[in-house]
Amino acid sequence: MKTDQVNPTAIAPFVRCALGCINREYPHVHFYGLSEETDLVPHRQLNPAFYGCLDWHSAVHNHWLLVRVMRCFPRVEFREEAREKVSENLTPEAIAQEADYLKDRPEFECPYGLAWLLQLTAELRGWNDSQGKQWGEILQPLEEVAVNNLRQWLLDLAFPNRSGTHIQTAFAMGLIWDWSKTTDNQDLAGLLKERAKMFYHGDRNYPLDIEPLGCDFLSPTLAEADLMRRFLDAENFANWLGEFLPNIPETPEIDWLSPVIPSNPTDYQQSHFDGLNLSRAWMLEGIIAGLPPDDRRINSLQAVAAVHRRVGLKPVSLCDYAGSHWLGSFAVYLLTQRGLR
């Protein structure tokens, strides 16, 4: 699907959520160490750019959402409001303080939040807009620190994290890889390729049927496959996928992966399942894109992706801040095919 085939009214609810939360300080969740009582200070003082949306990473990918929408839909009615909101936060002073904060805390938001930060800077690089270029220049010091922290994370990583939440390795590596291709960062791209081969190339017979694990918003299995299609050519990826997930049917009528519906949309952990449906949909579409066009599993993969897309784009958790502070980014990522473009 091309972005000109997406009706802007479909993204409007998600944009409204982003506009309503990137400057909303509370409720807030923040994870950082305290050495003494004086270390306990309001998060707005520590992170003056990305203080909203419950947590730092959600604030980052909601800024990405607004930039992505402005770039893909240049005539949307909320364009000027989005520009104003983003400009309030992306100032040289605020970003300099964010960069200093990350320098002193290399583990902070690593890898998930930092990977989303690179998505934001990659989006700005690809946008032919004078204000967007200015924001990109302002973000450059923070981007440099994030890249250094992520590179060290990859060098130190002995085993991949195979969970379905923020610390999962495969999803973050996919976002970082896409940034490295945008910036032609050969050093980081080479390290990512080396780690992907070491962590995942030998995986066989993965148990997709045990998912979701707890409160996943990412599928460990599909995220891994969506990562590997970035590194392998179509024929090799098809062979790898056949050994990794040998039970993908060739008949689309077979129900082999169903969406997960939260029973309590106000529960912050259960809201993750709405995000799981969205991320499964785009990961399945990524897997399809990596296969040869005549692969006999494509029809089945398309059918499952379509079901997850349909359910995911009507998230029950959007009615509460538990879901509204972050789900819009996942919906826009899916709708605009960010992982494929």
mmCIF file of C-alpha atoms in Angstrom:
data_model
loop_
_atom_site.group_PDB
_atom_site.id
_atom_site.type_symbol
_atom_site.label_atom_id
_atom_site.label_comp_id
_atom_site.label_asym_id
_atom_site.label_seq_id
_atom_site.Cartn_x
_atom_site.Cartn_y
_atom_site.Cartn_z
ATOM 1 C CA MET A 1 0.000 0.000 0.000
ATOM 2 C CA LYS A 2 1.296 3.435 -0.937
ATOM 3 C CA THR A 3 0.741 6.332 1.421
ATOM 4 C CA ASP A 4 -1.351 8.123 -1.198
ATOM 5 C CA GLN A 5 -3.793 5.219 -0.889
ATOM 6 C CA VAL A 6 -4.270 5.864 2.836
ATOM 7 C CA ASN A 7 -7.233 8.035 3.731
ATOM 8 C CA PRO A 8 -6.010 10.777 6.111
ATOM 9 C CA THR A 9 -9.183 10.292 8.164
ATOM 10 C CA ALA A 10 -7.875 6.849 9.107
ATOM 11 C CA ILE A 11 -4.849 8.363 10.824
ATOM 12 C CA ALA A 12 -6.664 11.321 12.404
ATOM 13 C CA PRO A 13 -7.541 9.567 15.712
ATOM 14 C CA PHE A 14 -3.942 8.471 16.185
ATOM 15 C CA VAL A 15 -2.589 11.937 15.435
ATOM 16 C CA ARG A 16 -5.000 13.488 17.928
ATOM 17 C CA CYS A 17 -3.673 11.132 20.591
ATOM 18 C CA ALA A 18 -0.088 12.178 19.849
ATOM 19 C CA LEU A 19 -0.946 15.862 19.884
ATOM 20 C CA GLY A 20 -2.645 15.385 23.227
ATOM 21 C CA CYS A 21 0.207 13.641 24.981
ATOM 22 C CA ILE A 22 3.645 14.827 23.823
ATOM 23 C CA ASN A 23 3.355 17.770 26.242
ATOM 24 C CA ARG A 24 1.451 15.897 28.952
ATOM 25 C CA GLU A 25 3.741 15.403 31.959
ATOM 26 C CA TYR A 26 1.575 13.098 34.058
ATOM 27 C CA PRO A 27 0.955 10.249 34.585
ATOM 28 C CA HIS A 28 4.608 9.326 34.120
ATOM 29 C CA VAL A 29 6.846 6.297 34.507
ATOM 30 C CA HIS A 30 10.577 6.849 34.767
ATOM 31 C CA PHE A 31 13.373 4.377 35.466
ATOM 32 C CA TYR A 32 16.669 5.703 36.755
ATOM 33 C CA GLY A 33 19.047 5.026 39.619
ATOM 34 C CA LEU A 34 19.301 7.158 42.739
ATOM 35 C CA SER A 35 22.600 7.544 44.570
ATOM 36 C CA GLU A 36 21.272 10.052 47.078
ATOM 37 C CA GLU A 37 18.150 12.073 47.881
ATOM 38 C CA THR A 38 19.208 15.014 45.744
ATOM 39 C CA ASP A 39 19.034 12.764 42.669
ATOM 40 C CA LEU A 40 15.248 12.658 42.978
ATOM 41 C CA VAL A 41 14.159 15.456 40.646
ATOM 42 C CA PRO A 42 11.143 15.897 38.329
ATOM 43 C CA HIS A 43 11.542 14.146 35.001
ATOM 44 C CA ARG A 44 10.803 17.389 33.137
ATOM 45 C CA GLN A 45 14.114 18.743 34.441
ATOM 46 C CA LEU A 46 16.022 15.640 33.336
ATOM 47 C CA ASN A 47 14.426 15.225 29.911
ATOM 48 C CA PRO A 48 13.079 18.595 28.751
ATOM 49 C CA ALA A 49 12.342 17.421 25.198
ATOM 50 C CA PHE A 50 10.846 13.949 25.729
ATOM 51 C CA TYR A 51 9.025 14.265 29.042
ATOM 52 C CA GLY A 52 5.455 13.501 27.909
ATOM 53 C CA CYS A 53 3.507 10.405 26.873
ATOM 54 C CA LEU A 54 4.020 8.440 30.125
ATOM 55 C CA ASP A 55 7.658 7.558 29.333
ATOM 56 C CA TRP A 56 10.657 8.687 27.303
ATOM 57 C CA HIS A 57 10.386 6.162 24.490
ATOM 58 C CA SER A 58 6.680 6.864 23.923
ATOM 59 C CA ALA A 59 7.433 10.578 23.746
ATOM 60 C CA VAL A 60 10.115 9.882 21.146
ATOM 61 C CA HIS A 61 7.964 7.738 18.895
ATOM 62 C CA ASN A 62 5.031 10.137 19.164
ATOM 63 C CA HIS A 63 7.316 12.863 17.831
ATOM 64 C CA TRP A 64 8.207 10.392 15.073
ATOM 65 C CA LEU A 65 4.488 9.862 14.402
ATOM 66 C CA LEU A 66 3.870 13.584 13.909
ATOM 67 C CA VAL A 67 6.889 13.983 11.628
ATOM 68 C CA ARG A 68 5.934 10.879 9.638
ATOM 69 C CA VAL A 69 2.383 12.119 9.131
ATOM 70 C CA MET A 70 3.533 15.607 8.115
ATOM 71 C CA ARG A 71 5.919 14.052 5.631
ATOM 72 C CA CYS A 72 3.482 11.524 4.151
ATOM 73 C CA PHE A 73 0.363 13.721 4.207
ATOM 74 C CA PRO A 74 1.522 17.266 3.464
ATOM 75 C CA ARG A 75 -1.992 18.721 3.318
ATOM 76 C CA VAL A 76 -3.520 17.282 6.502
ATOM 77 C CA GLU A 77 -5.527 19.734 8.579
ATOM 78 C CA PHE A 78 -3.481 19.252 11.763
ATOM 79 C CA ARG A 79 -0.143 19.965 10.084
ATOM 80 C CA GLU A 80 0.388 23.397 11.658
ATOM 81 C CA GLU A 81 -0.559 22.213 15.139
ATOM 82 C CA ALA A 82 1.877 19.332 14.764
ATOM 83 C CA ARG A 83 4.654 21.697 13.695
ATOM 84 C CA GLU A 84 4.007 23.910 16.696
ATOM 85 C CA LYS A 85 4.019 21.013 19.162
ATOM 86 C CA VAL A 86 7.226 19.492 17.809
ATOM 87 C CA SER A 87 8.973 22.886 17.706
ATOM 88 C CA GLU A 88 8.188 23.477 21.380
ATOM 89 C CA ASN A 89 10.187 20.402 22.373
ATOM 90 C CA LEU A 90 12.973 20.138 19.798
ATOM 91 C CA THR A 91 15.048 23.132 20.842
ATOM 92 C CA PRO A 92 18.868 23.218 20.902
ATOM 93 C CA GLU A 93 18.892 23.738 24.685
ATOM 94 C CA ALA A 94 16.535 20.838 25.406
ATOM 95 C CA ILE A 95 18.333 18.435 23.079
ATOM 96 C CA ALA A 96 21.735 19.375 24.503
ATOM 97 C CA GLN A 97 20.459 18.450 27.954
ATOM 98 C CA GLU A 98 18.987 15.189 26.631
ATOM 99 C CA ALA A 99 22.351 14.347 25.068
ATOM 100 C CA ASP A 100 24.189 15.008 28.338
ATOM 101 C CA TYR A 101 21.696 12.798 30.150
ATOM 102 C CA LEU A 102 22.319 9.895 27.751
ATOM 103 C CA LYS A 103 26.095 10.302 27.938
ATOM 104 C CA ASP A 104 25.982 9.716 31.670
ATOM 105 C CA ARG A 105 23.488 6.825 31.415
ATOM 106 C CA PRO A 106 24.389 4.570 28.454
ATOM 107 C CA GLU A 107 21.863 1.954 29.527
ATOM 108 C CA PHE A 108 18.944 4.420 29.545
ATOM 109 C CA GLU A 109 16.233 3.429 27.019
ATOM 110 C CA CYS A 110 18.657 1.047 25.343
ATOM 111 C CA PRO A 111 17.813 -0.424 22.924
ATOM 112 C CA TYR A 112 14.106 0.331 22.369
ATOM 113 C CA GLY A 113 13.887 4.064 23.000
ATOM 114 C CA LEU A 114 17.200 4.785 21.297
ATOM 115 C CA ALA A 115 16.164 2.775 18.240
ATOM 116 C CA TRP A 116 13.001 4.873 17.968
ATOM 117 C CA LEU A 117 15.102 8.021 18.272
ATOM 118 C CA LEU A 118 17.041 6.885 15.202
ATOM 119 C CA GLN A 119 13.730 6.341 13.409
ATOM 120 C CA LEU A 120 12.880 9.957 14.165
ATOM 121 C CA THR A 121 16.174 11.280 12.818
ATOM 122 C CA ALA A 122 15.960 9.010 9.756
ATOM 123 C CA GLU A 123 12.478 10.372 9.042
ATOM 124 C CA LEU A 124 13.764 13.916 9.182
ATOM 125 C CA ARG A 125 16.655 13.064 6.854
ATOM 126 C CA GLY A 126 14.244 11.788 4.238
ATOM 127 C CA TRP A 127 11.878 14.754 4.438
ATOM 128 C CA ASN A 128 12.434 17.626 2.015
ATOM 129 C CA ASP A 129 11.261 20.321 4.385
ATOM 130 C CA SER A 130 13.227 23.293 5.705
ATOM 131 C CA GLN A 131 11.882 23.050 9.249
ATOM 132 C CA GLY A 132 12.361 19.286 9.229
ATOM 133 C CA LYS A 133 16.007 19.768 8.258
ATOM 134 C CA GLN A 134 16.389 22.256 11.105
ATOM 135 C CA TRP A 135 14.959 19.752 13.580
ATOM 136 C CA GLY A 136 17.358 17.137 12.227
ATOM 137 C CA GLU A 137 20.322 19.427 12.838
ATOM 138 C CA ILE A 138 19.114 20.157 16.368
ATOM 139 C CA LEU A 139 18.805 16.434 17.088
ATOM 140 C CA GLN A 140 22.261 15.557 15.754
ATOM 141 C CA PRO A 141 24.098 15.707 19.136
ATOM 142 C CA LEU A 142 21.533 13.391 20.700
ATOM 143 C CA GLU A 143 21.635 11.088 17.675
ATOM 144 C CA GLU A 144 25.420 10.769 17.996
ATOM 145 C CA VAL A 145 25.188 9.753 21.652
ATOM 146 C CA ALA A 146 22.408 7.268 20.872
ATOM 147 C CA VAL A 147 24.470 5.662 18.104
ATOM 148 C CA ASN A 148 27.476 5.333 20.392
ATOM 149 C CA ASN A 149 25.369 3.797 23.164
ATOM 150 C CA LEU A 150 23.710 1.348 20.783
ATOM 151 C CA ARG A 151 27.008 0.358 19.210
ATOM 152 C CA GLN A 152 28.446 -0.432 22.636
ATOM 153 C CA TRP A 153 25.282 -2.344 23.529
ATOM 154 C CA LEU A 154 25.711 -4.513 20.439
ATOM 155 C CA LEU A 155 29.396 -5.105 21.159
ATOM 156 C CA ASP A 156 28.638 -6.174 24.736
ATOM 157 C CA LEU A 157 25.617 -8.318 23.863
ATOM 158 C CA ALA A 158 26.452 -12.004 24.279
ATOM 159 C CA PHE A 159 22.916 -13.359 23.782
ATOM 160 C CA PRO A 160 19.777 -11.863 22.225
ATOM 161 C CA ASN A 161 16.761 -10.988 24.317
ATOM 162 C CA ARG A 162 13.849 -13.063 23.007
ATOM 163 C CA SER A 163 11.013 -11.464 24.960
ATOM 164 C CA GLY A 164 8.131 -9.505 23.466
ATOM 165 C CA THR A 165 8.656 -6.160 25.166
ATOM 166 C CA HIS A 166 11.023 -3.188 25.102
ATOM 167 C CA ILE A 167 14.249 -5.091 25.679
ATOM 168 C CA GLN A 168 13.779 -7.461 22.735
ATOM 169 C CA THR A 169 16.857 -7.511 20.544
ATOM 170 C CA ALA A 170 15.480 -8.324 17.080
ATOM 171 C CA PHE A 171 12.964 -5.484 16.833
ATOM 172 C CA ALA A 172 15.463 -2.837 17.914
ATOM 173 C CA MET A 173 18.050 -4.197 15.483
ATOM 174 C CA GLY A 174 15.561 -3.859 12.638
ATOM 175 C CA LEU A 175 14.917 -0.187 13.420
ATOM 176 C CA ILE A 176 18.634 0.502 13.799
ATOM 177 C CA TRP A 177 19.386 -1.276 10.511
ATOM 178 C CA ASP A 178 16.865 0.891 8.662
ATOM 179 C CA TRP A 179 18.543 3.995 10.101
ATOM 180 C CA SER A 180 21.987 2.721 9.101
ATOM 181 C CA LYS A 181 20.831 2.310 5.501
ATOM 182 C CA THR A 182 19.393 5.824 5.477
ATOM 183 C CA THR A 183 22.640 7.309 6.782
ATOM 184 C CA ASP A 184 24.990 4.873 5.006
ATOM 185 C CA ASN A 185 26.618 4.043 8.344
ATOM 186 C CA GLN A 186 28.679 1.063 7.206
ATOM 187 C CA ASP A 187 30.267 0.499 10.610
ATOM 188 C CA LEU A 188 26.982 0.010 12.429
ATOM 189 C CA ALA A 189 25.426 -1.876 9.523
ATOM 190 C CA GLY A 190 28.299 -4.353 9.518
ATOM 191 C CA LEU A 191 28.034 -4.882 13.261
ATOM 192 C CA LEU A 192 24.279 -5.454 13.004
ATOM 193 C CA LYS A 193 24.717 -7.997 10.228
ATOM 194 C CA GLU A 194 27.380 -9.838 12.193
ATOM 195 C CA ARG A 195 25.226 -9.966 15.330
ATOM 196 C CA ALA A 196 22.112 -11.040 13.421
ATOM 197 C CA LYS A 197 23.989 -13.957 11.895
ATOM 198 C CA MET A 198 25.448 -14.924 15.272
ATOM 199 C CA PHE A 199 22.153 -14.695 17.154
ATOM 200 C CA TYR A 200 19.575 -15.931 14.667
ATOM 201 C CA HIS A 201 20.892 -17.599 11.541
ATOM 202 C CA GLY A 202 20.973 -21.056 13.089
ATOM 203 C CA ASP A 203 17.495 -20.937 14.668
ATOM 204 C CA ARG A 204 15.223 -23.831 13.713
ATOM 205 C CA ASN A 205 11.653 -24.977 14.454
ATOM 206 C CA TYR A 206 10.628 -21.949 16.458
ATOM 207 C CA PRO A 207 7.508 -22.376 18.664
ATOM 208 C CA LEU A 208 5.273 -19.573 17.396
ATOM 209 C CA ASP A 209 2.267 -21.295 18.969
ATOM 210 C CA ILE A 210 3.404 -20.392 22.524
ATOM 211 C CA GLU A 211 2.990 -16.674 21.870
ATOM 212 C CA PRO A 212 2.045 -14.265 23.283
ATOM 213 C CA LEU A 213 4.371 -14.459 26.256
ATOM 214 C CA GLY A 214 2.846 -12.529 29.144
ATOM 215 C CA CYS A 215 2.207 -8.959 27.998
ATOM 216 C CA ASP A 216 3.914 -8.888 24.606
ATOM 217 C CA PHE A 217 3.476 -5.993 22.213
ATOM 218 C CA LEU A 218 6.048 -7.518 19.866
ATOM 219 C CA SER A 219 6.221 -11.061 18.571
ATOM 220 C CA PRO A 220 9.685 -12.487 19.308
ATOM 221 C CA THR A 221 9.295 -14.951 16.453
ATOM 222 C CA LEU A 222 7.977 -12.626 13.752
ATOM 223 C CA ALA A 223 10.369 -9.833 14.780
ATOM 224 C CA GLU A 224 13.278 -12.193 14.215
ATOM 225 C CA ALA A 225 12.003 -13.189 10.778
ATOM 226 C CA ASP A 226 11.318 -9.545 9.889
ATOM 227 C CA LEU A 227 14.908 -8.766 10.850
ATOM 228 C CA MET A 228 16.434 -11.600 8.866
ATOM 229 C CA ARG A 229 14.628 -10.647 5.649
ATOM 230 C CA ARG A 230 16.618 -7.393 5.819
ATOM 231 C CA PHE A 231 19.934 -9.274 5.604
ATOM 232 C CA LEU A 232 19.204 -12.218 3.292
ATOM 233 C CA ASP A 233 18.333 -12.282 -0.385
ATOM 234 C CA ALA A 234 14.915 -13.688 -1.304
ATOM 235 C CA GLU A 235 16.030 -17.253 -1.997
ATOM 236 C CA ASN A 236 18.146 -17.567 1.138
ATOM 237 C CA PHE A 237 15.470 -15.946 3.259
ATOM 238 C CA ALA A 238 12.846 -18.360 1.908
ATOM 239 C CA ASN A 239 15.066 -21.308 2.826
ATOM 240 C CA TRP A 240 15.865 -19.882 6.267
ATOM 241 C CA LEU A 241 12.174 -19.211 6.965
ATOM 242 C CA GLY A 242 11.286 -22.774 5.972
ATOM 243 C CA GLU A 243 13.592 -24.105 8.661
ATOM 244 C CA PHE A 244 12.778 -21.417 11.223
ATOM 245 C CA LEU A 245 8.965 -21.712 10.867
ATOM 246 C CA PRO A 246 8.389 -24.998 9.030
ATOM 247 C CA ASN A 247 4.671 -25.075 9.878
ATOM 248 C CA ILE A 248 3.540 -21.995 7.950
ATOM 249 C CA PRO A 249 0.684 -23.437 5.852
ATOM 250 C CA GLU A 250 0.261 -22.911 2.144
ATOM 251 C CA THR A 251 -3.526 -22.812 2.518
ATOM 252 C CA PRO A 252 -4.812 -19.377 3.597
ATOM 253 C CA GLU A 253 -7.984 -20.819 5.145
ATOM 254 C CA ILE A 254 -6.043 -22.453 7.957
ATOM 255 C CA ASP A 255 -6.223 -20.409 11.164
ATOM 256 C CA TRP A 256 -2.623 -20.572 12.394
ATOM 257 C CA LEU A 257 -2.188 -17.190 14.114
ATOM 258 C CA SER A 258 -5.051 -15.248 15.700
ATOM 259 C CA PRO A 259 -5.157 -11.677 17.030
ATOM 260 C CA VAL A 260 -5.184 -11.154 20.793
ATOM 261 C CA ILE A 261 -7.910 -8.942 22.274
ATOM 262 C CA PRO A 262 -7.427 -7.206 25.658
ATOM 263 C CA SER A 263 -10.188 -7.977 28.138
ATOM 264 C CA ASN A 264 -9.469 -4.797 30.143
ATOM 265 C CA PRO A 265 -8.563 -1.843 27.889
ATOM 266 C CA THR A 266 -7.628 0.341 30.877
ATOM 267 C CA ASP A 267 -4.885 -2.064 31.974
ATOM 268 C CA TYR A 268 -1.518 -0.757 30.831
ATOM 269 C CA GLN A 269 -0.104 -4.259 30.342
ATOM 270 C CA GLN A 270 -3.145 -5.626 28.496
ATOM 271 C CA SER A 271 -3.068 -2.646 26.136
ATOM 272 C CA HIS A 272 0.124 -4.233 24.820
ATOM 273 C CA PHE A 273 -1.983 -6.810 22.981
ATOM 274 C CA ASP A 274 -3.453 -4.112 20.721
ATOM 275 C CA GLY A 275 0.113 -3.165 19.832
ATOM 276 C CA LEU A 276 0.957 -6.819 19.282
ATOM 277 C CA ASN A 277 -1.726 -7.094 16.612
ATOM 278 C CA LEU A 278 -0.375 -4.010 14.844
ATOM 279 C CA SER A 279 3.262 -5.082 14.992
ATOM 280 C CA ARG A 280 2.413 -8.620 13.894
ATOM 281 C CA ALA A 281 0.650 -7.151 10.854
ATOM 282 C CA TRP A 282 3.647 -5.094 9.724
ATOM 283 C CA MET A 283 6.115 -7.881 10.498
ATOM 284 C CA LEU A 284 4.080 -10.334 8.426
ATOM 285 C CA GLU A 285 4.052 -7.811 5.587
ATOM 286 C CA GLY A 286 7.816 -7.485 5.958
ATOM 287 C CA ILE A 287 8.250 -11.252 5.785
ATOM 288 C CA ILE A 288 6.127 -11.360 2.626
ATOM 289 C CA ALA A 289 8.238 -8.605 1.070
ATOM 290 C CA GLY A 290 11.375 -10.634 1.699
ATOM 291 C CA LEU A 291 10.157 -13.772 -0.099
ATOM 292 C CA PRO A 292 10.276 -14.594 -3.801
ATOM 293 C CA PRO A 293 6.975 -13.514 -5.439
ATOM 294 C CA ASP A 294 6.058 -17.117 -6.282
ATOM 295 C CA ASP A 295 6.530 -18.457 -2.740
ATOM 296 C CA ARG A 296 3.571 -20.711 -1.932
ATOM 297 C CA ARG A 297 3.287 -19.444 1.652
ATOM 298 C CA ILE A 298 2.503 -15.862 0.651
ATOM 299 C CA ASN A 299 -1.283 -16.277 0.421
ATOM 300 C CA SER A 300 -1.419 -17.700 3.915
ATOM 301 C CA LEU A 301 0.844 -14.967 5.289
ATOM 302 C CA GLN A 302 -1.282 -12.298 3.584
ATOM 303 C CA ALA A 303 -4.478 -13.674 5.061
ATOM 304 C CA VAL A 304 -3.110 -13.625 8.603
ATOM 305 C CA ALA A 305 -1.592 -10.157 8.113
ATOM 306 C CA ALA A 306 -4.945 -8.815 6.888
ATOM 307 C CA VAL A 307 -6.775 -10.112 9.963
ATOM 308 C CA HIS A 308 -4.230 -8.575 12.313
ATOM 309 C CA ARG A 309 -4.317 -5.287 10.398
ATOM 310 C CA ARG A 310 -8.101 -5.103 10.595
ATOM 311 C CA VAL A 311 -8.235 -5.861 14.314
ATOM 312 C CA GLY A 312 -5.156 -3.816 15.175
ATOM 313 C CA LEU A 313 -6.430 -0.625 13.537
ATOM 314 C CA LYS A 314 -9.467 -0.673 15.826
ATOM 315 C CA PRO A 315 -7.639 -0.956 19.153
ATOM 316 C CA VAL A 316 -9.951 -1.226 22.143
ATOM 317 C CA SER A 317 -7.252 0.302 24.372
ATOM 318 C CA LEU A 318 -7.327 3.608 22.501
ATOM 319 C CA CYS A 319 -10.222 4.654 24.739
ATOM 320 C CA ASP A 320 -7.861 5.040 27.706
ATOM 321 C CA TYR A 321 -4.443 6.622 28.247
ATOM 322 C CA ALA A 322 -3.100 3.097 28.759
ATOM 323 C CA GLY A 323 -3.244 2.667 25.001
ATOM 324 C CA SER A 324 -3.662 6.163 23.601
ATOM 325 C CA HIS A 325 -0.215 7.323 24.734
ATOM 326 C CA TRP A 326 1.578 4.932 22.356
ATOM 327 C CA LEU A 327 -0.625 2.896 20.006
ATOM 328 C CA GLY A 328 -0.876 5.643 17.412
ATOM 329 C CA SER A 329 2.796 5.263 16.524
ATOM 330 C CA PHE A 330 2.337 1.569 15.824
ATOM 331 C CA ALA A 331 -0.760 2.245 13.725
ATOM 332 C CA VAL A 332 0.984 4.900 11.625
ATOM 333 C CA TYR A 333 4.049 2.673 11.213
ATOM 334 C CA LEU A 334 1.741 0.007 9.788
ATOM 335 C CA LEU A 335 -0.451 2.268 7.667
ATOM 336 C CA THR A 336 2.464 4.065 6.024
ATOM 337 C CA GLN A 337 4.528 0.857 5.616
ATOM 338 C CA ARG A 338 7.503 2.439 7.341
ATOM 339 C CA GLY A 339 9.360 -0.861 7.660
ATOM 340 C CA LEU A 340 9.119 -1.403 3.911
ATOM 341 C CA ARG A 341 9.850 2.113 2.625
#
